PDB file of C-alpha atoms and ligand atoms in Angstrom:
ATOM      1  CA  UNK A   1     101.704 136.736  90.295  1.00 45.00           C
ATOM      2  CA  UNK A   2     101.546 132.811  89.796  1.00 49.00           C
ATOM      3  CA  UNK A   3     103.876 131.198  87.635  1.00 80.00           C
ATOM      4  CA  UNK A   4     101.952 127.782  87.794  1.00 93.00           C
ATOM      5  CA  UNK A   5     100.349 126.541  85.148  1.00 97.00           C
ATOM      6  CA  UNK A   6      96.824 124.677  86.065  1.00 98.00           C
ATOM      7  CA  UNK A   7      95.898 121.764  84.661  1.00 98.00           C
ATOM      8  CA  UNK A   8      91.932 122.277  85.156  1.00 97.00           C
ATOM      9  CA  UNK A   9      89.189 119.844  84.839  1.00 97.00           C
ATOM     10  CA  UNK A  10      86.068 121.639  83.171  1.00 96.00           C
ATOM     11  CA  UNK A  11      83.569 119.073  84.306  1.00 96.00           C
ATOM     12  CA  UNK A  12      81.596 117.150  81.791  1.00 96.00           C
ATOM     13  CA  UNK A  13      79.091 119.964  79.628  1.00 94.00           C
ATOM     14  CA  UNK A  14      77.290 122.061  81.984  1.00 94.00           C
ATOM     15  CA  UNK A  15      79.430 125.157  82.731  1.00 94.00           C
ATOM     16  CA  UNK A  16      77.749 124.744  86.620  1.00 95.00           C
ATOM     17  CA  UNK A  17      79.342 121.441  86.604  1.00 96.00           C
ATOM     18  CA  UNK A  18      82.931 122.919  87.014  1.00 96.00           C
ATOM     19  CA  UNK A  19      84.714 123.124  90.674  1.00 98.00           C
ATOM     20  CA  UNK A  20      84.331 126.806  92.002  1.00 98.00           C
ATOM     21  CA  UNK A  21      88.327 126.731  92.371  1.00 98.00           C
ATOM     22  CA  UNK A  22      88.389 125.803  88.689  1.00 97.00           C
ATOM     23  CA  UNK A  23      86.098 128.512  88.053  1.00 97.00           C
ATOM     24  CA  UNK A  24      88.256 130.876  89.999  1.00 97.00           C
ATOM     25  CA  UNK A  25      91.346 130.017  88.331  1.00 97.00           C
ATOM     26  CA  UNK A  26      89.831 130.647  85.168  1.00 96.00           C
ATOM     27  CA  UNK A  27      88.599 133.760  85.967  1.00 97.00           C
ATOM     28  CA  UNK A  28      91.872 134.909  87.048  1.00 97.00           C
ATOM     29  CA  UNK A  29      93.641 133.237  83.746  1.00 97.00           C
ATOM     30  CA  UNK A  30      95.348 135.411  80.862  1.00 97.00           C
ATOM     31  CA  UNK A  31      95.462 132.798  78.745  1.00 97.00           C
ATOM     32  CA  UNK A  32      93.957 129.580  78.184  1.00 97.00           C
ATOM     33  CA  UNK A  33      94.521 126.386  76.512  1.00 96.00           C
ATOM     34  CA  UNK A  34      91.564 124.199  76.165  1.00 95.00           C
ATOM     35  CA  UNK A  35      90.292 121.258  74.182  1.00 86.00           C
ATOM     36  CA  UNK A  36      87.466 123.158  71.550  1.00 83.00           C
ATOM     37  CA  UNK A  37      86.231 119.634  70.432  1.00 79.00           C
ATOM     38  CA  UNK A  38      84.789 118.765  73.487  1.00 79.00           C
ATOM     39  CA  UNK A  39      84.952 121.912  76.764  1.00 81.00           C
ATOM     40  CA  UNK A  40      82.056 123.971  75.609  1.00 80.00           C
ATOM     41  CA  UNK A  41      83.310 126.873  73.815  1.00 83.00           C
ATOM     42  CA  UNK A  42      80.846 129.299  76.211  1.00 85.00           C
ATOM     43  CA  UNK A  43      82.076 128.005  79.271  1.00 89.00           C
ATOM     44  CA  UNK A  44      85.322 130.130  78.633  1.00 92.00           C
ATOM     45  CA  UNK A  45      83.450 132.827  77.358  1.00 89.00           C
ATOM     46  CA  UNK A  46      81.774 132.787  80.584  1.00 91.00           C
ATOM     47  CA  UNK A  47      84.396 132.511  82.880  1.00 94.00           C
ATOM     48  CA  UNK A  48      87.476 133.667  81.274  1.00 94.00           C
ATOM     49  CA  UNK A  49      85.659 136.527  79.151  1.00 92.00           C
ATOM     50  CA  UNK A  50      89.393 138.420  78.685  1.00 90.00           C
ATOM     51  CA  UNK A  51      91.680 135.867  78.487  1.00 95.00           C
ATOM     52  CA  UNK A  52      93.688 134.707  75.307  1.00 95.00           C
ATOM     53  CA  UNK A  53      92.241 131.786  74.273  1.00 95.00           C
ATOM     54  CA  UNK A  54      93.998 128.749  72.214  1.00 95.00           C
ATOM     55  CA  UNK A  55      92.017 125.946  70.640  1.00 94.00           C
ATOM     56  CA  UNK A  56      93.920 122.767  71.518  1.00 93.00           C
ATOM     57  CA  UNK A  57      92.231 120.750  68.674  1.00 90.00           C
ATOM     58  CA  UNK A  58      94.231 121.580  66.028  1.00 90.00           C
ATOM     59  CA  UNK A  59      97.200 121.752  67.707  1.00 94.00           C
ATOM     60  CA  UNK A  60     100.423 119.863  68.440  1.00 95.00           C
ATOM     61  CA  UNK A  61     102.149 119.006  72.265  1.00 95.00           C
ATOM     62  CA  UNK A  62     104.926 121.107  71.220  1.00 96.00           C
ATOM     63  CA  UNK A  63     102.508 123.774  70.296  1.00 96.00           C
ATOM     64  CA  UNK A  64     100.328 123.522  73.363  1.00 96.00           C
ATOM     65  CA  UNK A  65     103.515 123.427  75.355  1.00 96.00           C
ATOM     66  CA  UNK A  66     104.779 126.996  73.727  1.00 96.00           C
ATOM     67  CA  UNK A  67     101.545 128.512  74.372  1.00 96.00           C
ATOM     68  CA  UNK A  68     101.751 128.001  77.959  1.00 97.00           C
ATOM     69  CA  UNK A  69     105.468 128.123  78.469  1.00 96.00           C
ATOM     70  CA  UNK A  70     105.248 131.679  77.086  1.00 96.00           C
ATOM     71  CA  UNK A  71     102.584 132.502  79.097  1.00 96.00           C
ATOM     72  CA  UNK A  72     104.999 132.131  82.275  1.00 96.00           C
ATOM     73  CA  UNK A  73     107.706 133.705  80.757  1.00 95.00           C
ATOM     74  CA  UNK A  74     105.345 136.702  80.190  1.00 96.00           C
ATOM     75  CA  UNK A  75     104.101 136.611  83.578  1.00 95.00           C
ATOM     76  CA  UNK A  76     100.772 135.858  82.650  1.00 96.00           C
ATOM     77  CA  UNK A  77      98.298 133.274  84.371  1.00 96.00           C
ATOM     78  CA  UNK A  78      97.750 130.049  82.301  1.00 97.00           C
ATOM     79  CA  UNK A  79      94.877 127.742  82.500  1.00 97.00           C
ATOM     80  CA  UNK A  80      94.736 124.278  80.277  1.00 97.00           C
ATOM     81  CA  UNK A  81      91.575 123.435  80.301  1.00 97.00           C
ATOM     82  CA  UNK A  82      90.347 119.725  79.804  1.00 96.00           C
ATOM     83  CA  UNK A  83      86.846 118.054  79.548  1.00 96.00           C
ATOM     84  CA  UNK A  84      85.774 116.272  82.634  1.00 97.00           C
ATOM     85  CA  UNK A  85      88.294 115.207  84.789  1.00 98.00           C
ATOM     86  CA  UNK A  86      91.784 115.758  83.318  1.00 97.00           C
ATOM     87  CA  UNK A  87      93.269 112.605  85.098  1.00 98.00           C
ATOM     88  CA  UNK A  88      90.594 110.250  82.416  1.00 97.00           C
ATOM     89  CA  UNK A  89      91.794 110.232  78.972  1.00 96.00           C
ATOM     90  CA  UNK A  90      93.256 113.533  79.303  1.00 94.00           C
ATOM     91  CA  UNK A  91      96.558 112.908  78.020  1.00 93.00           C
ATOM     92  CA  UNK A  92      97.949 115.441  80.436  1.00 96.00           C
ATOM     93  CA  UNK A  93     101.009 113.159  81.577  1.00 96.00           C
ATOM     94  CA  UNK A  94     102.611 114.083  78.815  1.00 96.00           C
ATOM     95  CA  UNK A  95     102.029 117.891  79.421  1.00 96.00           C
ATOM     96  CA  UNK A  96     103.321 117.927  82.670  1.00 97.00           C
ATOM     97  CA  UNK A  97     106.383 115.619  81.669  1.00 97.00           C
ATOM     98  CA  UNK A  98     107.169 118.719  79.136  1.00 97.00           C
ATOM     99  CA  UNK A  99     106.662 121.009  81.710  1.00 97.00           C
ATOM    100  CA  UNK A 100     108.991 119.014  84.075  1.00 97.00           C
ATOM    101  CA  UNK A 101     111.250 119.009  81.481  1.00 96.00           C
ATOM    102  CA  UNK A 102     111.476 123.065  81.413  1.00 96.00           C
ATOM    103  CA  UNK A 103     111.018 123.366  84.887  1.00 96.00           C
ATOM    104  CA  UNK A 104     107.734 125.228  85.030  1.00 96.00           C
ATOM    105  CA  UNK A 105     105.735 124.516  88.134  1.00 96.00           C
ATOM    106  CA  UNK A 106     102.011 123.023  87.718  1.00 97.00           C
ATOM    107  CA  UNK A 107      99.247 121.852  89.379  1.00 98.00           C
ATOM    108  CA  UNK A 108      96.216 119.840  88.529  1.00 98.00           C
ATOM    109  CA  UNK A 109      92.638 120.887  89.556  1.00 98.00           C
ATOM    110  CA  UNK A 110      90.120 117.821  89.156  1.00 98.00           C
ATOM    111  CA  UNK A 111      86.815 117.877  87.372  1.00 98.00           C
ATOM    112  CA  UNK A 112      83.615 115.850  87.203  1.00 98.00           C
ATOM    113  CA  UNK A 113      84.160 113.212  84.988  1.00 98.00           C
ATOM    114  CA  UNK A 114      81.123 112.175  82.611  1.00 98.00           C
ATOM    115  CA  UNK A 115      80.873 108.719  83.826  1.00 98.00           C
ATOM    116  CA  UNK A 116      79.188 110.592  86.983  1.00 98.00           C
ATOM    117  CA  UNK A 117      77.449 113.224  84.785  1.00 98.00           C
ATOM    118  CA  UNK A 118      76.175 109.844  82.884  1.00 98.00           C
ATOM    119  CA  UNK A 119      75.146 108.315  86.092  1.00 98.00           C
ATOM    120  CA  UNK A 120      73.540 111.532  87.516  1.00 98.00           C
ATOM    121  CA  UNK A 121      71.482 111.702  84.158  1.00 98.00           C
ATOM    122  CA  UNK A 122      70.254 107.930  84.487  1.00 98.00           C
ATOM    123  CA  UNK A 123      69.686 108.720  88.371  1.00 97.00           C
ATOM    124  CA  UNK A 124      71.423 105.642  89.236  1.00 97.00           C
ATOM    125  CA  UNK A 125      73.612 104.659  91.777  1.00 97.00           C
ATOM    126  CA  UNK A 126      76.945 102.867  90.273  1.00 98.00           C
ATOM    127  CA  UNK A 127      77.276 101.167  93.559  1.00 97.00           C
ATOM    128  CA  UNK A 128      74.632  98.900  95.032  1.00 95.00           C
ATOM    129  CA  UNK A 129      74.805  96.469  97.987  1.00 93.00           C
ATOM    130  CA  UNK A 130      74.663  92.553  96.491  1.00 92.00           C
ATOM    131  CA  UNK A 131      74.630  93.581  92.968  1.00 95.00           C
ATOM    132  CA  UNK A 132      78.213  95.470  92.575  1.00 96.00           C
ATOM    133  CA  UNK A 133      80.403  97.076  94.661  1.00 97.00           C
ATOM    134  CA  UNK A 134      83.012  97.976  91.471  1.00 98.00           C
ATOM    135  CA  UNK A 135      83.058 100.215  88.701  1.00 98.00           C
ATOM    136  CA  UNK A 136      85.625 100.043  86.256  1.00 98.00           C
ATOM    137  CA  UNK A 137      85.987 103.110  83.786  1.00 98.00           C
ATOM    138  CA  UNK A 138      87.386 101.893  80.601  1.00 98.00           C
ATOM    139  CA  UNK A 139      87.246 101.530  76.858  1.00 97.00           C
ATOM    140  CA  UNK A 140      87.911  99.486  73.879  1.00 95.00           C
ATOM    141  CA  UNK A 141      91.131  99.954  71.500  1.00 90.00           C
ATOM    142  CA  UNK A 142      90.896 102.289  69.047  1.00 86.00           C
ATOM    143  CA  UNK A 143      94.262 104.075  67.513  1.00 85.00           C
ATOM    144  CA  UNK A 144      94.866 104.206  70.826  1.00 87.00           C
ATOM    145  CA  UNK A 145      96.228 100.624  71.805  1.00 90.00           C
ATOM    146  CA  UNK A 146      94.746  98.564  75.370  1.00 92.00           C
ATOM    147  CA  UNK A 147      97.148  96.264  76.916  1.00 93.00           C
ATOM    148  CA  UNK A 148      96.215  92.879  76.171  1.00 92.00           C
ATOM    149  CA  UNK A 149      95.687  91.777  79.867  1.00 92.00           C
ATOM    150  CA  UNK A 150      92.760  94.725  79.542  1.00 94.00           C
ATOM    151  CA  UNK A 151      91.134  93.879  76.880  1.00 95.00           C
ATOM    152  CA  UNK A 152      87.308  94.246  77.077  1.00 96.00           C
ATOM    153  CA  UNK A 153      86.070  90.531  77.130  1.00 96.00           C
ATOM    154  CA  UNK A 154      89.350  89.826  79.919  1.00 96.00           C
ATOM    155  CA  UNK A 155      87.774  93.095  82.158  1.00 97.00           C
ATOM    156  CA  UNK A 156      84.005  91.512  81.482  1.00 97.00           C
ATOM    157  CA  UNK A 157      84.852  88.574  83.144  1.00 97.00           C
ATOM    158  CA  UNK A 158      84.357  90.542  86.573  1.00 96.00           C
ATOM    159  CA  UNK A 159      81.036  91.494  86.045  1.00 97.00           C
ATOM    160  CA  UNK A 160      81.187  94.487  87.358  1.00 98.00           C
ATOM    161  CA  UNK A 161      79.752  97.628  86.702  1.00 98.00           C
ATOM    162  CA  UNK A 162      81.635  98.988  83.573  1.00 98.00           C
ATOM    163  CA  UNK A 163      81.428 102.880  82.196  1.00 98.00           C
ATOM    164  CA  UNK A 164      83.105 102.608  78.891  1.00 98.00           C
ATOM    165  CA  UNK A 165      84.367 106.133  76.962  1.00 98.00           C
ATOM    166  CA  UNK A 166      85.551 106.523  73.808  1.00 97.00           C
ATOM    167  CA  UNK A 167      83.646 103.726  72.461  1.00 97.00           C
ATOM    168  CA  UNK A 168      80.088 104.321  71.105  1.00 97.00           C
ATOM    169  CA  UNK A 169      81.183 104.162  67.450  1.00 96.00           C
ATOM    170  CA  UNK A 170      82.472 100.914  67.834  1.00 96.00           C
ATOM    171  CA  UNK A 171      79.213  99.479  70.042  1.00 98.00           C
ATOM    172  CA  UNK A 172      78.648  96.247  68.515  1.00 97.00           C
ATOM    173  CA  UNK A 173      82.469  95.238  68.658  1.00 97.00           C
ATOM    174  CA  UNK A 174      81.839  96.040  72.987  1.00 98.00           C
ATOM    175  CA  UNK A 175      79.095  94.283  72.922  1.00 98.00           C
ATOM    176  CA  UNK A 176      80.489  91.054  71.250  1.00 98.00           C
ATOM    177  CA  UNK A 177      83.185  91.424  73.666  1.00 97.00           C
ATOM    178  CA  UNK A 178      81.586  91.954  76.961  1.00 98.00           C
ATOM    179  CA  UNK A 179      79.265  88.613  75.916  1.00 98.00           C
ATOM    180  CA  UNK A 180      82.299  86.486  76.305  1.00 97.00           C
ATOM    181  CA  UNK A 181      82.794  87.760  79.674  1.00 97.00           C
ATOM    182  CA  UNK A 182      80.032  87.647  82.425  1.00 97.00           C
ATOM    183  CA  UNK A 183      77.573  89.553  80.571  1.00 98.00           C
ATOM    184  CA  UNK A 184      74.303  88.226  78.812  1.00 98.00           C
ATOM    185  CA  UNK A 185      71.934  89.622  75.788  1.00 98.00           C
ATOM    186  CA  UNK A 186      70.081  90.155  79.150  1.00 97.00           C
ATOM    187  CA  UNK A 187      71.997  92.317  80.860  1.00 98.00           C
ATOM    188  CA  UNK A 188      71.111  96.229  81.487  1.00 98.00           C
ATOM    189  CA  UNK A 189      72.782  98.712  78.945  1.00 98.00           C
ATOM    190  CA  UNK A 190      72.874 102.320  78.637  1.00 98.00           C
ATOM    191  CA  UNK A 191      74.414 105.404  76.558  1.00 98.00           C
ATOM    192  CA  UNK A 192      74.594 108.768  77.435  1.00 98.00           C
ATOM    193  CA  UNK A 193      75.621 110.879  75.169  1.00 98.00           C
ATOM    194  CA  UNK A 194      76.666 114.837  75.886  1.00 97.00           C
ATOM    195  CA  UNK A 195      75.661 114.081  79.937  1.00 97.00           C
ATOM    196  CA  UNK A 196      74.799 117.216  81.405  1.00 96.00           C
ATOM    197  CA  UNK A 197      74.664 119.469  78.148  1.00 94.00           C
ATOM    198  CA  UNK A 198      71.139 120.570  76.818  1.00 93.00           C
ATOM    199  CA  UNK A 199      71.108 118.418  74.105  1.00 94.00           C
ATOM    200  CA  UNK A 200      71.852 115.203  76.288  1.00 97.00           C
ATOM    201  CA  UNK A 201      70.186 111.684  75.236  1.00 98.00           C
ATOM    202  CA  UNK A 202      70.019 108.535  76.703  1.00 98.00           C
ATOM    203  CA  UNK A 203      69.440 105.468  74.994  1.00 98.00           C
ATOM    204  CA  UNK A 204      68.464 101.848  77.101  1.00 98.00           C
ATOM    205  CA  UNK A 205      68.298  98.586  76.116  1.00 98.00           C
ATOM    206  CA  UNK A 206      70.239  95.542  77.127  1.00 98.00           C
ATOM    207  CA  UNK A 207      73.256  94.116  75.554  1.00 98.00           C
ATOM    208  CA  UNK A 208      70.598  92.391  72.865  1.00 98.00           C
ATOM    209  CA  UNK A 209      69.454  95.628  71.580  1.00 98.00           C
ATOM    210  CA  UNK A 210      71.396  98.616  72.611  1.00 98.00           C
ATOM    211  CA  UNK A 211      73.597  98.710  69.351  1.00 98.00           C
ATOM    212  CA  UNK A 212      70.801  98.686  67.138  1.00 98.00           C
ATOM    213  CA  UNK A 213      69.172 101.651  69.197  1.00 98.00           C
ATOM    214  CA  UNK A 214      72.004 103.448  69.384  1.00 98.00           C
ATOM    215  CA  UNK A 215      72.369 103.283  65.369  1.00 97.00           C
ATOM    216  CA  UNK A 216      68.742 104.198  64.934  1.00 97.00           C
ATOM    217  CA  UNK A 217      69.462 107.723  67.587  1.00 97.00           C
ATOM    218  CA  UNK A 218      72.475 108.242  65.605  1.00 96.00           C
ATOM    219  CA  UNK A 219      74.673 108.619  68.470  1.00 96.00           C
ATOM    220  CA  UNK A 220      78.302 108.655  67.281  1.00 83.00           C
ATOM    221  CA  UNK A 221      80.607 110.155  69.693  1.00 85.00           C
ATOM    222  CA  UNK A 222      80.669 112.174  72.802  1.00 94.00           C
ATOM    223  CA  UNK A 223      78.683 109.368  74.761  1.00 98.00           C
ATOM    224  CA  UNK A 224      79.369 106.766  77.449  1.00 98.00           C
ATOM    225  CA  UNK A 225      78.161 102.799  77.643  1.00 98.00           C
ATOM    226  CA  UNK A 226      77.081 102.098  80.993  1.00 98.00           C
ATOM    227  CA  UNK A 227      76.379  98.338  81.681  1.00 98.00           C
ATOM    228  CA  UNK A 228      75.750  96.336  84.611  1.00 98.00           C
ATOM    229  CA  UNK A 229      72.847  94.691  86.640  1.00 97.00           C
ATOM    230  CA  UNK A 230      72.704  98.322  88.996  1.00 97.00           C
ATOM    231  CA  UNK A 231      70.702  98.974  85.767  1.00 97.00           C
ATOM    232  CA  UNK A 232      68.191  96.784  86.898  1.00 94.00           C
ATOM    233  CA  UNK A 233      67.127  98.401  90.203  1.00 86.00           C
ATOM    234  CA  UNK A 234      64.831 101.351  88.596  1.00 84.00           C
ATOM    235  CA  UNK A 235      63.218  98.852  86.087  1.00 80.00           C
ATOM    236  CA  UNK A 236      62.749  96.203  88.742  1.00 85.00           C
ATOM    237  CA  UNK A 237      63.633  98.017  91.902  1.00 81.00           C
ATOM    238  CA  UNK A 238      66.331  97.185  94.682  1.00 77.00           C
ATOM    239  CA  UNK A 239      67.601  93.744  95.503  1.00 73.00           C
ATOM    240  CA  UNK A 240      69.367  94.893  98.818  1.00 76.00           C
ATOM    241  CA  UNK A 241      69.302  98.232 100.760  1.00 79.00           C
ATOM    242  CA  UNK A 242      72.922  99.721 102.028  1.00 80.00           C
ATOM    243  CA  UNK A 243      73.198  99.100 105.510  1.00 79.00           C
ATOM    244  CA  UNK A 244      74.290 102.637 105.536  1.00 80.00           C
ATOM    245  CA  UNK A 245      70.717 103.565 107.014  1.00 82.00           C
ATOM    246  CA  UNK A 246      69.178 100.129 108.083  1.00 83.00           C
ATOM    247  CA  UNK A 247      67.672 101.216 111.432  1.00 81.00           C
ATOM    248  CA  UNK A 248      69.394  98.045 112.621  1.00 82.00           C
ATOM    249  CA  UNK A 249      72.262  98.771 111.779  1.00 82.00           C
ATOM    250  CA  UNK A 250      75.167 100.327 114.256  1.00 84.00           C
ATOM    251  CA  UNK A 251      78.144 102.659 112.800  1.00 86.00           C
ATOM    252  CA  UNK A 252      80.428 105.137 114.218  1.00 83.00           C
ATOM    253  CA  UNK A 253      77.873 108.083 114.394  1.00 84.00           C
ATOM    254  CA  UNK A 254      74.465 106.138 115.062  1.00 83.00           C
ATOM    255  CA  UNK A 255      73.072 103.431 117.066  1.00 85.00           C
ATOM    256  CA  UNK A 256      70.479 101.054 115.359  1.00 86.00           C
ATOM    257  CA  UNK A 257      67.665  99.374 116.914  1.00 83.00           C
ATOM    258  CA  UNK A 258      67.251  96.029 117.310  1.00 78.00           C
ATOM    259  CA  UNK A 259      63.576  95.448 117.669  1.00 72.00           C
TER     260      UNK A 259
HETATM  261  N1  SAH B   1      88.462 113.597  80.628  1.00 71.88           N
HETATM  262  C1  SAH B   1      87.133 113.289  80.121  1.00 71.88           C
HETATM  263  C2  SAH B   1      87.174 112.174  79.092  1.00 71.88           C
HETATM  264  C3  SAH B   1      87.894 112.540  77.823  1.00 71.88           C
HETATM  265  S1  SAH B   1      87.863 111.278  76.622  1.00 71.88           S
HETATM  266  C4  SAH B   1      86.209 112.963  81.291  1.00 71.88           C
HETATM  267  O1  SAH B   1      86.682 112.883  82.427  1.00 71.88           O
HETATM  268  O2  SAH B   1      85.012 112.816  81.073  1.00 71.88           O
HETATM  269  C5  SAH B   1      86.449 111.702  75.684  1.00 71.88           C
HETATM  270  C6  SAH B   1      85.326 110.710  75.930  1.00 71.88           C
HETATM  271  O3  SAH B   1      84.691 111.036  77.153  1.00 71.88           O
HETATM  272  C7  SAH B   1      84.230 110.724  74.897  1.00 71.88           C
HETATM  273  O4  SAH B   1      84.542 109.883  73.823  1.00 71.88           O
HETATM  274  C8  SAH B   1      83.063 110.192  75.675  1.00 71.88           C
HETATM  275  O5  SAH B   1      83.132 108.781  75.790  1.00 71.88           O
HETATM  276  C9  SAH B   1      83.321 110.760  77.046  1.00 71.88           C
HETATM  277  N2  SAH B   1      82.589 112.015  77.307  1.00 71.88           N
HETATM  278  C10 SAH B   1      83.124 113.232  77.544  1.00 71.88           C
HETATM  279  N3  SAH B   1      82.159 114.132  77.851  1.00 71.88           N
HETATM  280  C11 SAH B   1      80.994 113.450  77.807  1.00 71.88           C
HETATM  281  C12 SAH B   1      79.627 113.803  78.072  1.00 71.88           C
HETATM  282  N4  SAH B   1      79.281 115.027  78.439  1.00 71.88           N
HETATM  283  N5  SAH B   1      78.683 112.834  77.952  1.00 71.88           N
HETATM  284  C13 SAH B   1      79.028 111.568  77.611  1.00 71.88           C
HETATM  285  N6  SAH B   1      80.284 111.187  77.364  1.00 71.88           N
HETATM  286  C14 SAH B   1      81.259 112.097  77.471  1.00 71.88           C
END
């Protein structure tokens, strides 16, 4: 019997969206700890139908801590469950520092983080050749503090292509601040709020209007901004093609043509 405790992403909604080892580990779980006000309360149901289950929402480290540590000392299999992938705004450093601290072995199982849920809904690539080639995954301060050298108009200054959590409630203050960076009323903007769960809506504008039409949907949490010219491409299609699959192009496994 395992005395690990796994850290477990859930993936961002959809219960499908979870890794089959995830899954597994679930389904072999006595107990498990997971975040109510986001993992979808079914998702357990489904996969861990027997196991003790603790809402972390309401409760404290130390409290989350006890439930697991107990778990081990009881020889049981522990799960803590987080939404999406536990290494983004999971606050699971601290976990594992505790459970460092008590010596209890762990492991971490990643998940699909919503920023690719988002992007999977919008069926657009993050990536594209001549437009950007970064992403940066980020988010304005809230209670929780940004250092100063990452503040949002310092990271707007790259231009790149930005997927910001935790930050839909405060939209107009990210969009005065990514305005002083690289950004223009112009440029492509898009929310996605509860990517990949039934009730998923997506909102697009630019950075002149997406506030406003975010207000008017009523989205207030549980949703991503996406910004960035790769917007462009399905309004206005493709500046460049990868050269992944330009017939002229040679790589490792193929030969292009040169005609
Ligand atoms: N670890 C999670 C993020 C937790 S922070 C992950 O990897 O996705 C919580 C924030 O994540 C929310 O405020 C929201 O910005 C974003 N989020 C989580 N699930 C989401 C979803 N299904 N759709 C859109 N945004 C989501």
């Amino acid at each position: 019997m395992s005395s690990t405790v796994h850290f477990v992403g859930a993936g961002p909604g959809d219960a499908e969206l979870i890794t089959v080892k995830g899954a597994r580990l679930l389904r072999e779980a006595d107990v498990v700890v997971y975040a109510g006000s986001l993992v979808d309360r079914e998702l357990v149901r489904t996969y861990a139908p027997a196991a003790a289950v603790y809402d972390s929402a309401a409760m404290t480290l130390e409290e989350t801590t006890a439930a697991l540590t107990q778990a081990v000392a009881d020889g049981k299999r522990a799960v803590r469950l987080h939404t999406g992938d536990p290494s983004i705004y999971g606050a699971i450093q601290e976990q594992m520092a505790e459970l460092d601290r008590l010596g209890i072995a762990y492991a971490v199982v990643p998940g699909v983080t919503s920023a690719f849920a988002a992007a999977a809904t919008l069926k657009q690539e993050l990536t594209l050749p001549e437009v950007s080639q970064t992403v940066v995954i980020t988010r304005l301060a809230g209670r929780t503090p940004v250092p100063e050298r990452e503040k949002l108009s310092e990271i707007a200054r790259i231009g790149a292509t930005l997927v910001i959590y935790l930050s839909v409630s405060m939209i107009e203050r990210v969009v005065a601040e990514l305005l002083k960076g690289a950004y223009t009323p112009a440029t492509p903007a898009a929310v996605v709020a509860k990517a990949s769960w039934p009730d998923e809506e997506v909102v697009e504008g630019t950075l002149a209007d997406i506030a406003a039409k975010v207000k008017e949907a009523g989205i207030g949490k549980q949703a991503l901004i996406l910004v960035g010219d790769v917007l462009k491409a399905r309004r206005e299609g493709m500046k460049a093609k990868s050269l992944l699959y330009d017939r002229e192009f040679s790589h490792e496994f193929r030969k292009g043509i040169v005609t």
